[in-house]
């Protein structure tokens, strides 16, 4: 599990612990607060966002504590942090009139403490890499006037810098934190409620019914179930750990190669973060950064996500040409009645969510709130539709504790990343890096794309996907847009490449977990994962070469035609990379596939 301390979102970074009544109560408070904001109405940013931070502190500072020192220091930091956040919230009106300039020693002490607390909360949640990036940004903000050349800045008064980051609607309390409070938290609660009930079993049963009887059926069940489960969990690591606990033993039982079994699960689970309707936290951050409605982002992401899973499916078929990949035994496949009943546990909330967004015209967070209440009602029933109040209480307790800790971890990541964005804005460093990318790429789009992809891969190795996406798009996005890429396409490009590190060595958290579960050398799993997941490397570039593929909402015919063209090319490339055929034949397939995607 060492790899999770850095690069992966922290659904697994927090250990599962038996929930005490205190944590259940705190989970109820967190869930109630975030749902209440949706129905209460407009709340000032300097009230809701500091209270959001106050609620996440116990989870990341106490709940995950492993030593007495961590627990004692966690209590101290939590109590001081709650007091500091409460100061901001209760003095919101006065602070708003200071326009980000600190004018008392108490405010300076509170501001510096909040910055330190944001770094420490993220460090305890996900390890050092993201706080290290934020710390470097803060040092640049404080001492950048001593940096020679174009990358220096004129200097920032400490009162102005700290104030802008801690007592104004920027930095810690910026728009990204607003997304964490008002949107991400709601969908995290939605996913926690579904996972606490029978929705996970419904995903598995549906996948088994659809693909279990096919050649390589156990692997294809993994692809479908992980796509469905990942669409609500948004975490590759959590997805591997949950669906992999079922799919990996099933593949091993059918004598699939162990490295292949682990690779299938790692690759399929990584796709959850690009799979609508939820796409983890990234889709909602994208709404804020691009100003594009959520429904349009969901439509734009649909075909590329389908193409990704199609490529994995083709890769499984290619492996089946030289391995005896047997279907799932009929005795292990669920009955039609069982599939129908268990599918209701995710179908009802999902249909309600989408109906309220597309037909009702409500915001995604309001629609998700309605779907949450439907999901809570479904917790009253088990897979046999038997009503049980004791089971309901246990499931609801599990849901609020899971939601509380996941909101806290994602919130700590976003708040820490917001420090980086705040410094970039205050110092103009983002503009300077953008200019550097343009100069280094000689104002040419494709070299700039490759530089951006490399930056995403490097940053994503040590920083969770959402944070890597936010930081990379803040500095590289403007360069890509200035070179002619439409904003949404630029953001999708960066977001996809921020995922690379889930399956790409040397830091590939999804692969590490899958390899541990299957008992195989992680490098063997990683090499097969890269071959199966080759679409993750190609599809972002294919989107740039065929931009109609993301315009499903505006030009469905053009989007489908571009999608079919990309699918044909990816099929040839995937088969050429994986199938055991003559080398000359495989090279021809790969070259022909690339030509179809990028030249035709």
Coordinates of N, CA and C in Angstrom, one line a residue, residues 204 208 217-223 225-226 236-269 325-326 328 332 509-520 525 532:
X204 N -22.1 -5.9 -10.4 CA -21.5 -7.2 -10.7 C -22.4 -8.1 -11.4
X208 N -22.0 -9.6 -15.1 CA -21.9 -11.1 -15.3 C -22.9 -11.5 -16.3
X217 N -14.8 -14.1 -20.5 CA -15.9 -13.5 -19.8 C -15.6 -12.9 -18.5
X218 N -14.8 -13.6 -17.7 CA -14.4 -13.0 -16.4 C -13.7 -11.7 -16.5
X219 N -12.8 -11.6 -17.5 CA -12.1 -10.3 -17.7 C -13.1 -9.2 -18.2
X220 N -14.0 -9.6 -19.0 CA -15.0 -8.6 -19.5 C -16.0 -8.2 -18.4
X221 N -16.3 -9.1 -17.5 CA -17.1 -8.7 -16.4 C -16.4 -7.7 -15.5
X222 N -15.1 -7.8 -15.4 CA -14.3 -6.9 -14.7 C -14.4 -5.5 -15.4
X223 N -14.3 -5.5 -16.7 CA -14.3 -4.2 -17.4 C -15.7 -3.5 -17.2
X225 N -18.1 -4.1 -14.8 CA -18.4 -3.8 -13.4 C -17.5 -2.6 -12.9
X226 N -16.2 -2.6 -13.3 CA -15.4 -1.5 -12.9 C -15.8 -0.2 -13.5
X236 N -9.5 5.1 -8.8 CA -9.0 3.9 -9.3 C -8.6 2.9 -8.2
X237 N -7.9 3.4 -7.2 CA -7.5 2.5 -6.1 C -8.7 1.9 -5.4
X238 N -9.7 2.7 -5.0 CA -10.9 2.1 -4.4 C -11.6 1.1 -5.3
X239 N -11.6 1.4 -6.6 CA -12.3 0.5 -7.5 C -11.6 -0.8 -7.6
X240 N -10.2 -0.8 -7.7 CA -9.5 -2.0 -7.7 C -9.7 -2.9 -6.5
X241 N -9.7 -2.2 -5.3 CA -9.9 -2.9 -4.1 C -11.3 -3.5 -3.9
X242 N -12.3 -2.8 -4.5 CA -13.7 -3.3 -4.3 C -14.1 -4.3 -5.3
X243 N -14.1 -3.9 -6.6 CA -14.5 -4.9 -7.6 C -13.4 -6.0 -7.8
X244 N -12.2 -5.6 -7.6 CA -11.1 -6.6 -7.8 C -11.2 -7.7 -6.8
X245 N -11.8 -7.5 -5.6 CA -11.9 -8.5 -4.6 C -12.8 -9.7 -5.2
X246 N -13.6 -9.4 -6.1 CA -14.5 -10.4 -6.7 C -13.9 -10.9 -8.1
X247 N -13.6 -9.9 -8.9 CA -13.2 -10.3 -10.3 C -11.8 -11.0 -10.4
X248 N -10.9 -10.5 -9.6 CA -9.5 -11.1 -9.7 C -9.5 -12.6 -9.3
X249 N -10.1 -13.0 -8.1 CA -10.2 -14.4 -7.8 C -11.0 -15.2 -8.9
X250 N -12.0 -14.6 -9.5 CA -12.7 -15.3 -10.5 C -11.9 -15.6 -11.7
X251 N -11.0 -14.7 -12.1 CA -10.1 -14.9 -13.3 C -9.0 -15.9 -12.9
X252 N -8.5 -15.8 -11.7 CA -7.5 -16.8 -11.3 C -8.1 -18.2 -11.3
X253 N -9.3 -18.3 -10.8 CA -10.0 -19.7 -10.7 C -10.1 -20.3 -12.1
X254 N -10.3 -19.4 -13.1 CA -10.4 -19.9 -14.5 C -9.1 -20.0 -15.2
X255 N -8.0 -19.9 -14.4 CA -6.6 -20.1 -14.9 C -6.2 -19.0 -15.9
X256 N -6.7 -17.8 -15.8 CA -6.2 -16.7 -16.5 C -4.8 -16.4 -16.0
X257 N -3.8 -16.0 -16.8 CA -2.5 -15.6 -16.3 C -2.7 -14.5 -15.2
X258 N -1.9 -14.7 -14.1 CA -2.1 -13.8 -13.0 C -1.8 -12.3 -13.4
X259 N -0.7 -12.2 -14.2 CA -0.4 -10.8 -14.5 C -1.5 -10.2 -15.4
X260 N -2.1 -11.0 -16.2 CA -3.2 -10.5 -17.0 C -4.4 -10.1 -16.2
X261 N -4.7 -11.0 -15.2 CA -5.9 -10.7 -14.3 C -5.7 -9.4 -13.6
X262 N -4.5 -9.2 -13.0 CA -4.2 -7.9 -12.3 C -4.3 -6.7 -13.3
X263 N -3.8 -6.9 -14.5 CA -3.8 -5.8 -15.4 C -5.2 -5.4 -15.9
X264 N -6.0 -6.4 -16.1 CA -7.4 -6.1 -16.5 C -8.1 -5.3 -15.4
X265 N -8.0 -5.6 -14.2 CA -8.6 -4.9 -13.1 C -8.1 -3.5 -13.0
X266 N -6.7 -3.4 -13.0 CA -6.1 -2.0 -12.9 C -6.6 -1.1 -14.0
X267 N -6.6 -1.6 -15.2 CA -6.9 -0.8 -16.4 C -8.4 -0.4 -16.4
X268 N -9.3 -1.4 -16.1 CA -10.7 -1.2 -16.0 C -11.1 -0.2 -14.9
X269 N -10.4 -0.3 -13.8 CA -10.7 0.6 -12.7 C -10.2 2.0 -12.9
X325 N -9.0 -18.2 -22.6 CA -9.7 -17.4 -21.6 C -11.2 -17.9 -21.6
X326 N -11.5 -18.7 -20.6 CA -12.8 -19.3 -20.5 C -13.9 -18.3 -20.0
X328 N -17.3 -17.3 -17.7 CA -17.6 -17.6 -16.4 C -18.6 -18.8 -16.4
X332 N -22.0 -19.9 -11.8 CA -21.6 -18.7 -11.1 C -22.3 -17.4 -11.6
X509 N -0.3 3.3 -8.9 CA -1.0 2.9 -7.7 C -2.0 1.8 -8.0
X510 N -2.8 1.9 -9.1 CA -3.8 0.9 -9.4 C -3.1 -0.4 -9.7
X511 N -2.0 -0.4 -10.3 CA -1.2 -1.6 -10.7 C -0.7 -2.3 -9.4
X512 N -0.1 -1.4 -8.5 CA 0.4 -2.0 -7.2 C -0.6 -2.7 -6.4
X513 N -1.8 -2.2 -6.3 CA -2.9 -2.8 -5.6 C -3.3 -4.1 -6.2
X514 N -3.5 -4.1 -7.6 CA -4.0 -5.3 -8.3 C -2.9 -6.4 -8.2
X515 N -1.6 -6.0 -8.3 CA -0.5 -6.9 -8.3 C -0.5 -7.6 -6.9
X516 N -0.7 -6.8 -5.8 CA -0.7 -7.4 -4.5 C -1.9 -8.3 -4.3
X517 N -3.0 -8.0 -4.9 CA -4.2 -8.9 -4.7 C -4.1 -10.2 -5.5
X518 N -3.4 -10.1 -6.6 CA -3.2 -11.3 -7.5 C -2.0 -12.1 -7.1
X519 N -1.0 -11.5 -6.4 CA 0.2 -12.2 -6.0 C 1.2 -12.3 -7.2
X520 N 1.3 -11.3 -7.9 CA 2.2 -11.3 -9.1 C 3.2 -10.1 -9.0
X525 N 2.5 -7.0 -14.3 CA 1.2 -6.4 -14.3 C 1.1 -5.1 -15.0
X532 N -3.0 -3.2 -22.5 CA -4.5 -3.2 -22.5 C -5.0 -1.8 -22.5

